[in-house]
Amino acid sequence: MKSLRDAIRPTTFLQPEALSERLGINLTIATETFQRTGSFKFRAAYNTALNADSSHLLTASSGNFGQALALACKLLGKRCHVVMPETSAQVKIDAVRSHGAEVVLIDVSKIGREERVDQLVSEFPEAYRASAYDDDHVIEGNSTLGDEIAARSDFEAVVVPVGGGGLISGISKGLCRAGHRAELIGAEPLLGNDAARSLAAGELVRNEEEPKTIADGARTVSLGKKNWEIVRNGVSRIVEVPEERIKKAVLRYFLDVNLKVEPTGALSLGALFDIAPAIKGRKVCCVVSGGNVDPAIYAGILQESV
Amino acid sequence: MKSLRDAIRPTTFLQPEALSERLGINLTIATETFQRTGSFKFRAAYNTALNADSSHLLTASSGNFGQALALACKLLGKRCHVVMPETSAQVKIDAVRSHGAEVVLIDVSKIGREERVDQLVSEFPEAYRASAYDDDHVIEGNSTLGDEIAARSDFEAVVVPVGGGGLISGISKGLCRAGHRAELIGAEPLLGNDAARSLAAGELVRNEEEPKTIADGARTVSLGKKNWEIVRNGVSRIVEVPEERIKKAVLRYFLDVNLKVEPTGALSLGALFDIAPAIKGRKVCCVVSGGNVDPAIYAGILQESV
């Protein structure tokens, strides 16, 4: 059995000159698009499957976590059920199945994801219920990316996509552990701005329903409780990114960096379009959470620009 | 003034699990999509601009070499003229200009690229005429990628896109210098199969005109003379890749590797679709030469698949 650090791939750091010049900052990209299963979620999923006290895992996921947990369970010889909205990107559904996990599709207007997992828990009481973000194993798994960022350079700011808060809380943990003093900035869709509202209110605020943002990895109702406890202390601000700016960031990565990024992964660059003038000249690490996007959606974003 | 090794970025090595499984080989990708200016050509161009005995460089290029030479000249404080077919990808023309070089557009049905450079040589007799491939400085610059591949692992085969032969001859030089014993395999468009015909004939064979392949970096009439001398001795075979297979490779990189690749850069994977069964289980390095592609062309390739 492999340790977490043996199982994951190191992140890929890029120094995009044209984009740095355009933004007026000293930019480094930490991209998880080449992580196993194409997103940072493999860090979380492998650590969860490794440490879960069961040989069967159940989870709800908008896609990347499910795919990552499916591969992690395959590598560790465990059974895996993944509840997914039927509106998930087809490539993500296919990928989960390709790793041998059982996919349970739901209509989110009729039943909540967690409600459907509740049903599975009744059916398989011995199984481990894995959260895509609100779980110490997840946060610990993602903290390895914080370790890598801390070891890379003395960044003044680190900008991170935010859905349920699993990634940013993990990075916060890794940076703190290393005594790294970067300002940690979150980037979430304006359509689902619960994290920004939570930080403003000083308490965990929820969206009324899953936001219909193109950033399908951030279609979460709220931060997880464990994530919120870290975010409230470790994150200086959350930038709310409008849909048009998410798409513009996906396109900019294509044009200036040769980097294929999924909309959720482009949130952090979308935030930088907004805040770069305020942090001019600073040394910034922009985290790309993943690259898995349906070709039709991606082609649509490219063509809006033509 | 920086040395070549300080100026270039190391290549990015990826271990694509899904693609390895699909092909049945132990695959490593060496991608130059994140090299400065988005292709391997920067290695060649910087070394040329660094060693040229003039402060003014002239060249003809279908795009990537021009862009790379433009940046190299900017970094080294030299003047630069680039002759480009008016059918070049717009992003490539724009990129050359963005680095301060002067672009001379031509209609290749009316005047040859080299003929137009001849005119510029008459106009600027003190300038250095830089070839995108047929130049010792170019081959030496590209040999640094061979060094990196040799240092990475004991590959049994290395597959490389072929246009004018600058990259494969450089890699051959680097691998030989390191005593690396990989079989070196070229991949060129079937529509412009002069290198395969040259290897079969044992002498340098030319296409009658520039091939109209989607792989715009391989729209060359023949290998360069210096490149041919290295290819004839160092390359075991050249695989001819049909247009459909080039596009399929671009799509496969998108779906399985999250890697944005330009059609020319996808030639080597296109070749592997053909020869993988014959090298089953082998340890193979697949070189991606660059990632610069017009969004409309790229979107078109993705949409053919939908």
Coordinates of C-alpha atoms in Angstrom, one line a residue:
Chain A
M1 CA 0.0 0.0 0.0
K2 CA 1.4 3.4 -1.1
S3 CA 1.6 6.4 1.2
L4 CA -0.2 9.5 0.2
R5 CA 3.0 11.2 -0.9
D6 CA 3.9 8.3 -3.1
A7 CA 0.5 8.2 -4.7
I8 CA 0.1 11.8 -5.7
R9 CA 1.9 13.7 -8.4
P10 CA 3.7 16.9 -7.5
T11 CA 1.8 20.0 -8.8
T12 CA 3.1 21.6 -12.0
F13 CA 4.4 25.1 -11.5
L14 CA 4.4 27.4 -14.5
Q15 CA 5.9 30.9 -15.0
P16 CA 3.6 32.6 -17.5
E17 CA 5.5 35.6 -18.8
A18 CA 2.8 37.1 -21.1
L19 CA 0.1 36.7 -18.4
S20 CA 2.4 38.2 -15.7
E21 CA 3.0 41.2 -17.9
R22 CA -0.7 41.6 -18.7
L23 CA -1.6 41.5 -15.0
G24 CA 1.3 43.5 -13.7
I25 CA 2.2 41.0 -11.1
N26 CA 4.9 38.4 -10.6
L27 CA 2.8 35.3 -11.3
T28 CA 3.4 31.6 -10.7
I29 CA 0.7 29.1 -11.6
A30 CA 0.4 25.9 -9.5
T31 CA -1.8 23.7 -11.8
E32 CA -3.4 20.5 -10.7
T33 CA -4.6 19.7 -14.2
F34 CA -2.0 17.0 -14.5
Q35 CA -2.7 15.5 -11.1
R36 CA -4.0 12.0 -11.3
T37 CA -7.6 12.1 -12.5
G38 CA -7.0 15.7 -13.6
S39 CA -7.7 17.7 -10.5
F40 CA -6.4 18.3 -6.9
K41 CA -9.2 16.1 -5.6
F42 CA -7.0 13.0 -5.9
R43 CA -5.0 14.3 -3.0
A44 CA -8.1 14.4 -0.8
A45 CA -9.7 11.2 -2.1
Y46 CA -6.6 9.0 -1.7
N47 CA -6.0 10.2 1.8
T48 CA -9.6 9.5 2.7
A49 CA -9.7 6.0 1.1
L50 CA -6.4 5.2 2.7
N51 CA -7.5 6.2 6.2
A52 CA -11.2 5.2 6.1
D53 CA -12.0 2.4 8.5
S54 CA -14.1 0.5 5.9
S55 CA -13.5 -1.2 2.6
H56 CA -16.5 0.5 1.0
L57 CA -16.8 4.3 0.5
L58 CA -19.9 6.4 -0.3
T59 CA -19.9 9.9 -1.5
A60 CA -21.7 12.7 -3.3
S61 CA -19.7 14.7 -5.8
S62 CA -20.3 17.0 -8.8
G63 CA -17.6 15.1 -10.5
N64 CA -13.9 15.5 -9.8
F65 CA -14.0 14.1 -6.3
G66 CA -16.0 11.1 -7.4
Q67 CA -13.6 10.4 -10.2
A68 CA -10.7 10.8 -7.7
L69 CA -12.3 8.6 -5.1
A70 CA -13.1 6.0 -7.7
L71 CA -9.4 5.7 -8.7
A72 CA -8.2 5.9 -5.1
C73 CA -10.6 3.0 -4.2
K74 CA -9.4 1.0 -7.2
L75 CA -5.8 1.5 -6.2
L76 CA -6.5 0.5 -2.6
G77 CA -8.9 -2.4 -3.5
K78 CA -12.0 -0.8 -2.0
R79 CA -15.6 -0.6 -3.2
C80 CA -17.0 2.8 -4.1
H81 CA -20.5 4.4 -4.7
V82 CA -20.7 8.0 -6.1
V83 CA -23.9 10.1 -6.1
M84 CA -23.8 12.6 -9.0
P85 CA -26.2 15.2 -10.3
E86 CA -27.5 14.0 -13.7
T87 CA -26.4 17.4 -15.0
S88 CA -22.7 16.6 -14.4
A89 CA -20.3 16.9 -17.3
Q90 CA -20.6 13.6 -19.2
V91 CA -16.8 13.2 -19.2
K92 CA -16.8 13.2 -15.4
I93 CA -19.6 10.6 -15.2
D94 CA -17.7 8.4 -17.7
A95 CA -14.4 8.8 -15.8
V96 CA -16.0 7.7 -12.5
R97 CA -17.3 4.6 -14.1
S98 CA -14.1 3.9 -15.9
H99 CA -12.4 3.4 -12.5
G100 CA -14.9 0.8 -11.5
A101 CA -17.1 2.8 -9.1
E102 CA -20.9 2.6 -9.1
V103 CA -22.5 5.9 -10.2
V104 CA -25.9 6.9 -8.7
L105 CA -27.4 9.7 -10.8
I106 CA -29.9 12.1 -9.2
D107 CA -32.2 15.0 -10.2
V108 CA -31.1 17.7 -7.7
S109 CA -34.5 19.4 -8.1
K110 CA -36.1 16.3 -6.6
I111 CA -33.6 15.0 -4.1
G112 CA -30.5 16.5 -2.4
R113 CA -27.2 14.8 -2.9
E114 CA -26.7 14.3 0.8
E115 CA -30.2 12.9 1.1
R116 CA -29.4 10.3 -1.5
V117 CA -26.2 9.4 0.3
D118 CA -28.3 9.1 3.5
Q119 CA -30.3 6.4 1.7
L120 CA -27.1 4.6 0.7
V121 CA -25.9 4.8 4.2
S122 CA -29.0 3.0 5.4
E123 CA -28.5 0.4 2.7
F124 CA -24.7 -0.1 3.4
P125 CA -24.3 0.7 7.1
E126 CA -20.8 -0.6 7.2
A127 CA -19.6 1.9 4.5
Y128 CA -17.6 5.1 5.1
R129 CA -19.4 8.3 4.1
A130 CA -16.8 10.4 2.4
S131 CA -17.3 14.2 2.1
A132 CA -15.7 15.9 -0.9
Y133 CA -14.6 18.7 1.5
D134 CA -16.0 18.5 5.1
D135 CA -13.6 15.8 6.3
D136 CA -10.3 15.9 8.1
H137 CA -8.8 13.3 5.8
V138 CA -9.8 15.6 2.8
I139 CA -8.2 18.7 4.4
E140 CA -5.1 16.7 5.3
G141 CA -4.8 15.3 1.8
N142 CA -5.2 18.8 0.2
S143 CA -2.7 20.2 2.7
T144 CA 0.1 18.5 0.6
L145 CA -0.5 21.2 -2.0
G146 CA 0.0 23.8 0.6
D147 CA 3.3 22.1 1.5
E148 CA 4.4 22.2 -2.2
I149 CA 3.5 25.9 -2.6
A150 CA 5.3 26.8 0.7
A151 CA 8.4 24.9 -0.5
R152 CA 8.4 26.6 -3.9
S153 CA 8.8 30.3 -3.0
D154 CA 8.0 33.1 -0.6
F155 CA 4.8 34.1 -2.3
E156 CA 3.1 37.3 -1.0
A157 CA -0.4 36.0 -2.0
V158 CA -1.9 32.7 -2.9
V159 CA -5.3 32.7 -4.8
V160 CA -7.4 29.6 -4.7
P161 CA -10.8 28.5 -6.2
V162 CA -13.5 27.9 -3.6
G163 CA -16.5 25.6 -3.7
G164 CA -17.0 23.6 -0.5
G165 CA -13.7 25.0 0.8
G166 CA -11.8 21.7 0.8
L167 CA -8.9 23.0 -1.2
I168 CA -8.4 26.4 0.4
S169 CA -8.6 24.9 3.9
G170 CA -6.1 22.3 3.0
I171 CA -3.7 24.9 1.5
S172 CA -4.2 27.1 4.6
K173 CA -3.2 24.2 6.8
G174 CA -0.1 23.4 4.7
L175 CA 1.0 27.0 4.5
C176 CA 0.6 27.5 8.3
R177 CA 2.5 24.3 9.0
A178 CA 5.4 25.7 7.0
G179 CA 5.2 29.1 8.6
H180 CA 4.6 30.6 5.2
R181 CA 3.2 34.1 5.4
A182 CA 1.3 34.5 2.1
E183 CA -2.0 36.2 2.2
L184 CA -4.6 33.5 1.3
I185 CA -7.3 34.7 -1.1
G186 CA -10.4 32.7 -2.2
A187 CA -12.2 33.0 -5.5
E188 CA -15.8 31.8 -5.8
P189 CA -18.5 32.3 -8.4
L190 CA -20.6 35.4 -7.8
L191 CA -23.7 33.2 -8.5
G192 CA -22.8 31.1 -5.4
N193 CA -21.1 33.7 -3.1
D194 CA -21.8 32.0 0.2
A195 CA -18.2 32.0 1.3
A196 CA -17.8 35.8 0.7
R197 CA -21.1 36.3 2.6
S198 CA -19.9 34.0 5.4
L199 CA -16.7 35.9 5.8
A200 CA -18.6 39.2 5.9
A201 CA -21.2 37.9 8.4
G202 CA -18.7 36.1 10.6
E203 CA -20.8 33.0 10.4
L204 CA -21.5 30.1 8.0
V205 CA -24.0 31.3 5.4
R206 CA -25.8 29.0 2.9
N207 CA -27.1 29.5 -0.6
E208 CA -30.8 28.7 -1.0
E209 CA -30.0 26.2 -3.7
E210 CA -27.1 24.9 -5.7
P211 CA -25.9 27.8 -7.8
K212 CA -26.2 27.4 -11.6
T213 CA -22.6 28.5 -12.3
I214 CA -20.5 27.3 -15.2
A215 CA -17.9 26.4 -12.5
D216 CA -19.5 23.0 -11.8
G217 CA -17.0 22.2 -9.1
A218 CA -18.3 25.1 -7.1
R219 CA -22.0 24.2 -7.2
T220 CA -22.0 23.9 -3.4
V221 CA -24.7 25.2 -1.1
S222 CA -22.1 26.2 1.5
L223 CA -18.6 25.7 2.9
G224 CA -18.2 22.6 5.0
K225 CA -18.2 23.2 8.8
K226 CA -14.6 22.0 9.2
N227 CA -13.6 24.1 6.2
W228 CA -15.3 27.2 7.5
E229 CA -13.4 27.0 10.8
I230 CA -10.2 27.2 8.9
V231 CA -11.4 29.7 6.3
R232 CA -12.6 32.2 8.9
N233 CA -9.2 32.3 10.5
G234 CA -6.8 31.7 7.6
V235 CA -8.4 33.4 4.5
S236 CA -8.1 37.2 4.2
R237 CA -10.8 37.7 1.6
I238 CA -13.1 35.9 -0.9
V239 CA -13.3 37.5 -4.4
E240 CA -16.7 37.0 -6.2
V241 CA -16.2 36.2 -9.8
P242 CA -19.0 36.8 -12.4
E243 CA -19.7 34.1 -15.0
E244 CA -18.3 36.2 -17.9
R245 CA -15.0 36.6 -16.1
I246 CA -14.7 32.9 -15.4
K247 CA -15.1 32.2 -19.1
K248 CA -12.6 35.0 -19.9
A249 CA -10.1 33.3 -17.6
V250 CA -10.5 30.0 -19.3
L251 CA -9.8 31.7 -22.6
R252 CA -6.9 33.6 -21.3
Y253 CA -5.2 30.4 -20.1
F254 CA -5.7 29.0 -23.6
L255 CA -4.3 32.0 -25.4
D256 CA -1.4 33.1 -23.1
V257 CA -0.4 29.9 -21.2
N258 CA -1.3 27.0 -23.4
L259 CA -3.1 25.6 -20.4
K260 CA -6.4 23.8 -20.6
V261 CA -8.4 24.7 -17.4
E262 CA -11.9 23.8 -16.4
P263 CA -14.2 26.7 -15.4
T264 CA -13.9 26.0 -11.7
G265 CA -10.1 26.0 -12.0
A266 CA -10.1 29.4 -13.7
L267 CA -11.9 31.1 -10.7
S268 CA -8.5 32.2 -9.3
L269 CA -7.4 33.9 -12.5
G270 CA -10.9 35.4 -12.8
A271 CA -10.3 36.9 -9.3
L272 CA -6.9 38.2 -10.3
F273 CA -8.4 40.1 -13.3
D274 CA -10.3 42.0 -10.5
I275 CA -7.6 42.5 -7.8
A276 CA -4.4 42.6 -9.8
P277 CA -4.2 46.4 -9.8
A278 CA -4.4 46.4 -6.0
I279 CA -1.5 43.9 -5.7
K280 CA 0.7 45.3 -8.5
G281 CA 4.2 43.9 -8.6
R282 CA 3.6 41.3 -5.9
K283 CA 4.7 37.7 -6.1
V284 CA 1.5 35.7 -6.5
C285 CA 0.7 32.0 -6.7
C286 CA -2.5 31.3 -8.7
V287 CA -3.8 27.8 -8.0
V288 CA -5.6 25.9 -10.8
S289 CA -7.7 23.2 -9.2
G290 CA -8.3 21.1 -12.3
G291 CA -8.7 20.7 -16.0
N292 CA -11.6 18.3 -16.7
V293 CA -14.2 20.0 -18.9
D294 CA -16.6 18.7 -21.6
P295 CA -15.2 19.5 -25.1
A296 CA -18.5 21.1 -26.1
I297 CA -18.5 23.6 -23.2
Y298 CA -14.8 24.3 -23.8
A299 CA -15.3 24.8 -27.5
G300 CA -18.2 27.2 -26.7
I301 CA -16.0 29.3 -24.5
L302 CA -13.3 29.5 -27.2
Q303 CA -15.8 30.4 -29.9
E304 CA -17.4 33.2 -28.0
S305 CA -14.0 34.9 -28.4
V306 CA -13.7 34.4 -32.2
Chain B
M1 CA 23.6 38.3 -21.1
K2 CA 22.1 35.0 -20.2
S3 CA 23.4 31.7 -21.3
L4 CA 21.1 29.4 -23.3
R5 CA 20.6 27.1 -20.3
D6 CA 19.5 30.1 -18.1
A7 CA 17.2 31.4 -20.8
I8 CA 15.2 28.3 -21.5
R9 CA 12.6 26.6 -19.4
P10 CA 13.1 22.9 -18.6
T11 CA 10.6 20.8 -20.5
T12 CA 7.5 19.5 -18.6
F13 CA 7.4 15.7 -18.2
L14 CA 3.9 14.1 -17.7
Q15 CA 3.0 10.5 -16.9
P16 CA -0.5 10.1 -18.5
E17 CA -2.0 7.0 -17.0
A18 CA -5.2 6.8 -19.0
L19 CA -3.3 7.3 -22.3
S20 CA -0.6 4.8 -21.3
E21 CA -3.3 2.2 -20.7
R22 CA -5.1 3.0 -23.9
L23 CA -1.9 2.6 -26.0
G24 CA -0.5 -0.3 -24.0
I25 CA 2.9 1.3 -23.6
N26 CA 4.7 2.9 -20.6
L27 CA 4.3 6.5 -21.8
T28 CA 6.0 9.7 -20.7
I29 CA 5.2 13.0 -22.4
A30 CA 7.9 15.7 -22.8
T31 CA 5.8 18.8 -23.6
E32 CA 7.3 22.1 -24.8
T33 CA 3.9 23.8 -24.7
F34 CA 5.0 25.7 -21.6
Q35 CA 8.4 26.6 -23.0
R36 CA 8.9 30.4 -23.5
T37 CA 6.7 31.4 -26.5
G38 CA 4.9 28.1 -26.2
S39 CA 7.1 25.8 -28.3
F40 CA 10.5 24.2 -28.4
K41 CA 11.6 26.8 -31.0
F42 CA 12.7 29.2 -28.3
R43 CA 15.7 26.8 -27.6
A44 CA 16.8 27.1 -31.2
A45 CA 16.0 30.8 -31.6
Y46 CA 17.8 31.9 -28.4
N47 CA 20.9 30.0 -29.3
T48 CA 20.9 31.5 -32.8
A49 CA 20.4 35.0 -31.6
L50 CA 23.0 34.6 -28.9
N51 CA 25.6 33.3 -31.3
A52 CA 24.8 35.2 -34.5
D53 CA 27.6 37.7 -35.5
S54 CA 25.1 40.5 -36.2
S55 CA 22.7 42.6 -34.2
H56 CA 20.0 42.1 -36.8
L57 CA 18.3 38.7 -37.7
L58 CA 16.2 37.8 -40.7
T59 CA 14.2 34.6 -41.0
A60 CA 11.2 32.9 -42.6
S61 CA 8.9 31.0 -40.3
S62 CA 5.4 29.5 -40.4
G63 CA 5.0 31.0 -36.9
N64 CA 6.6 29.4 -33.9
F65 CA 10.2 30.1 -34.9
G66 CA 9.4 33.6 -35.7
Q67 CA 7.7 34.2 -32.4
A68 CA 10.7 32.6 -30.6
L69 CA 13.3 34.5 -32.5
A70 CA 11.3 37.7 -31.9
L71 CA 11.5 37.2 -28.1
A72 CA 15.1 36.0 -28.2
C73 CA 16.1 39.2 -30.1
K74 CA 14.1 41.3 -27.7
L75 CA 15.9 39.7 -24.7
L76 CA 19.3 40.1 -26.4
G77 CA 18.6 43.7 -27.7
K78 CA 18.8 42.7 -31.4
R79 CA 16.6 43.8 -34.4
C80 CA 14.5 41.1 -36.1
H81 CA 12.5 40.6 -39.4
V82 CA 10.2 37.6 -39.8
V83 CA 8.8 36.5 -43.2
M84 CA 5.5 34.7 -42.7
P85 CA 2.9 33.2 -45.0
E86 CA -0.2 35.3 -44.9
T87 CA -2.1 32.0 -44.1
S88 CA -0.3 31.6 -40.7
A89 CA -2.4 31.4 -37.6
Q90 CA -3.4 34.9 -36.5
V91 CA -2.3 34.2 -33.0
K92 CA 1.2 33.5 -34.3
I93 CA 1.4 36.6 -36.3
D94 CA 0.2 38.7 -33.4
A95 CA 2.7 37.0 -31.1
V96 CA 5.7 37.8 -33.3
R97 CA 4.6 41.5 -33.5
S98 CA 4.0 41.6 -29.7
H99 CA 7.8 40.9 -29.2
G100 CA 8.7 43.9 -31.3
A101 CA 9.8 42.1 -34.5
E102 CA 8.9 43.3 -37.9
V103 CA 6.6 40.9 -39.8
V104 CA 6.7 40.6 -43.6
L105 CA 3.6 38.7 -44.8
I106 CA 3.8 36.9 -48.2
D107 CA 1.4 35.0 -50.5
V108 CA 3.3 31.6 -50.8
S109 CA 1.6 31.0 -54.2
K110 CA 3.4 34.1 -55.6
I111 CA 6.8 34.1 -53.8
G112 CA 8.7 31.5 -51.8
R113 CA 9.6 32.3 -48.3
E114 CA 13.3 32.0 -48.9
E115 CA 13.0 34.1 -52.0
R116 CA 11.5 36.9 -49.9
V117 CA 14.3 36.5 -47.3
D118 CA 16.8 36.8 -50.2
Q119 CA 15.3 40.2 -51.0
L120 CA 15.7 41.2 -47.3
V121 CA 19.3 40.0 -47.3
S122 CA 19.9 42.4 -50.3
E123 CA 18.3 45.2 -48.4
F124 CA 20.1 44.5 -45.1
P125 CA 23.5 42.9 -46.1
E126 CA 24.9 43.1 -42.5
A127 CA 22.0 41.0 -41.1
Y128 CA 22.2 37.3 -40.0
R129 CA 20.0 35.0 -42.0
A130 CA 18.5 32.5 -39.5
S131 CA 17.0 29.2 -40.6
A132 CA 14.3 27.7 -38.5
Y133 CA 16.0 24.4 -38.8
D134 CA 19.0 24.2 -41.2
D135 CA 21.5 25.9 -38.9
D136 CA 24.1 24.5 -36.5
H137 CA 22.9 27.0 -33.8
V138 CA 19.4 25.7 -34.1
I139 CA 20.4 22.1 -33.8
E140 CA 22.6 22.9 -30.9
G141 CA 19.8 24.8 -29.2
N142 CA 17.4 22.0 -29.7
S143 CA 19.9 19.4 -28.4
T144 CA 19.2 20.7 -24.9
L145 CA 15.8 18.9 -25.1
G146 CA 17.7 15.7 -26.0
D147 CA 19.9 16.3 -22.9
E148 CA 16.8 16.6 -20.7
I149 CA 15.2 13.5 -22.2
A150 CA 18.4 11.5 -21.7
A151 CA 18.7 12.7 -18.1
R152 CA 15.1 11.8 -17.4
S153 CA 15.0 8.1 -18.0
D154 CA 16.2 5.1 -20.0
F155 CA 13.6 5.3 -22.7
E156 CA 13.5 2.6 -25.3
A157 CA 11.9 4.9 -27.9
V158 CA 11.6 8.6 -28.4
V159 CA 8.9 9.9 -30.9
V160 CA 9.3 13.4 -32.3
P161 CA 7.3 15.6 -34.7
V162 CA 9.2 16.3 -37.9
G163 CA 8.8 19.4 -40.2
G164 CA 12.2 20.7 -41.3
G165 CA 13.9 18.3 -39.0
G166 CA 15.4 20.9 -36.5
L167 CA 13.9 19.3 -33.4
I168 CA 14.6 15.7 -34.2
S169 CA 18.2 16.4 -35.3
G170 CA 18.7 18.4 -32.1
I171 CA 17.3 15.6 -29.9
S172 CA 19.4 13.1 -31.8
K173 CA 22.5 15.1 -31.0
G174 CA 21.5 15.4 -27.3
L175 CA 20.8 11.7 -27.0
C176 CA 24.0 10.6 -28.7
R177 CA 26.1 13.0 -26.6
A178 CA 24.6 11.3 -23.5
G179 CA 25.1 7.8 -24.9
H180 CA 21.4 7.3 -24.6
R181 CA 20.3 4.3 -26.7
A182 CA 16.6 5.0 -27.4
E183 CA 15.3 4.3 -30.9
L184 CA 14.5 7.7 -32.4
I185 CA 11.3 7.8 -34.4
G186 CA 10.0 10.7 -36.4
A187 CA 6.4 11.6 -37.1
E188 CA 5.4 13.8 -40.1
P189 CA 2.2 14.6 -41.9
L190 CA 1.3 12.1 -44.6
L191 CA 0.5 15.1 -46.8
G192 CA 4.1 16.2 -46.6
N193 CA 6.0 12.9 -46.3
D194 CA 9.3 14.0 -47.7
A195 CA 11.3 12.8 -44.7
A196 CA 9.8 9.3 -44.9
R197 CA 10.6 9.3 -48.6
S198 CA 14.1 10.6 -48.0
L199 CA 14.8 7.9 -45.5
A200 CA 13.5 5.3 -48.0
A201 CA 15.4 6.7 -50.9
G202 CA 18.6 7.3 -48.9
E203 CA 18.8 10.8 -50.2
L204 CA 17.1 14.1 -49.5
V205 CA 13.7 14.2 -51.3
R206 CA 11.6 17.4 -51.6
N207 CA 7.8 18.0 -51.8
E208 CA 6.7 19.8 -54.9
E209 CA 5.1 22.5 -52.9
E210 CA 4.3 23.3 -49.2
P211 CA 2.0 20.6 -48.0
K212 CA -1.5 21.9 -47.0
T213 CA -1.5 20.0 -43.7
I214 CA -3.3 21.1 -40.5
A215 CA 0.1 20.7 -38.9
D216 CA 1.2 24.2 -39.8
G217 CA 4.6 23.8 -38.2
A218 CA 5.4 21.0 -40.7
R219 CA 4.5 22.8 -43.9
T220 CA 8.1 22.5 -45.1
V221 CA 9.2 21.5 -48.6
S222 CA 12.0 19.3 -47.2
L223 CA 14.3 18.6 -44.3
G224 CA 17.2 21.0 -44.1
K225 CA 20.6 19.7 -45.4
K226 CA 22.3 19.7 -42.0
N227 CA 19.2 18.0 -40.4
W228 CA 19.1 15.4 -43.1
E229 CA 22.7 14.4 -42.4
I230 CA 21.7 13.7 -38.8
V231 CA 18.3 12.2 -39.5
R232 CA 19.8 9.7 -42.0
N233 CA 22.1 8.3 -39.4
G234 CA 20.2 8.8 -36.2
V235 CA 16.5 8.2 -37.0
S236 CA 15.3 4.6 -37.4
R237 CA 12.0 5.4 -39.1
I238 CA 9.5 8.2 -40.0
V239 CA 5.8 7.5 -39.4
E240 CA 3.5 9.2 -41.9
V241 CA 0.4 10.6 -40.0
P242 CA -2.9 11.2 -41.9
E243 CA -4.7 14.5 -41.2
E244 CA -7.6 12.7 -39.4
R245 CA -5.2 11.0 -37.0
I246 CA -3.4 14.4 -36.2
K247 CA -6.8 15.8 -35.2
K248 CA -7.6 12.7 -33.2
A249 CA -4.4 13.1 -31.3
V250 CA -5.2 16.7 -30.5
L251 CA -8.5 15.6 -29.1
R252 CA -7.0 12.7 -27.2
Y253 CA -4.6 15.0 -25.4
F254 CA -7.6 17.2 -24.5
L255 CA -9.7 14.3 -23.2
D256 CA -7.1 12.1 -21.5
V257 CA -4.2 14.4 -20.5
N258 CA -5.7 17.9 -20.1
L259 CA -3.0 19.0 -22.5
K260 CA -3.6 21.7 -25.1
V261 CA -1.5 20.7 -28.1
E262 CA -1.2 22.3 -31.5
P263 CA -1.7 20.0 -34.5
T264 CA 2.1 19.8 -35.3
G265 CA 2.8 18.9 -31.7
A266 CA 0.3 16.1 -31.8
L267 CA 2.1 14.3 -34.7
S268 CA 4.1 12.1 -32.4
L269 CA 0.9 10.8 -30.6
G270 CA -0.7 10.4 -34.0
A271 CA 2.3 8.1 -34.9
L272 CA 1.9 6.2 -31.7
F273 CA -1.8 5.4 -32.5
D274 CA -0.2 3.6 -35.5
I275 CA 2.9 1.9 -34.0
A276 CA 1.9 1.3 -30.4
P277 CA 0.9 -2.3 -31.0
A278 CA 4.4 -3.0 -32.4
I279 CA 6.1 -1.5 -29.3
K280 CA 3.7 -2.9 -26.7
G281 CA 4.9 -2.5 -23.1
R282 CA 7.9 -0.4 -24.0
K283 CA 9.1 2.7 -22.2
V284 CA 8.4 5.5 -24.7
C285 CA 8.9 9.3 -24.6
C286 CA 6.5 11.2 -26.8
V287 CA 7.6 14.7 -27.5
V288 CA 5.1 17.5 -27.9
S289 CA 6.7 20.3 -29.8
G290 CA 4.3 23.2 -29.0
G291 CA 0.8 24.3 -28.1
N292 CA 0.1 27.5 -30.1
V293 CA -3.1 27.0 -32.1
D294 CA -5.9 29.4 -33.1
P295 CA -8.9 29.0 -30.9
A296 CA -11.2 28.6 -33.9
I297 CA -9.2 25.7 -35.3
Y298 CA -8.9 24.1 -31.9
A299 CA -12.7 24.4 -31.2
G300 CA -13.3 22.9 -34.6
I301 CA -11.3 19.8 -33.7
L302 CA -13.1 19.4 -30.4
Q303 CA -16.5 19.8 -32.0
E304 CA -15.9 17.2 -34.7
S305 CA -15.9 14.8 -31.7
V306 CA -19.2 15.9 -30.2

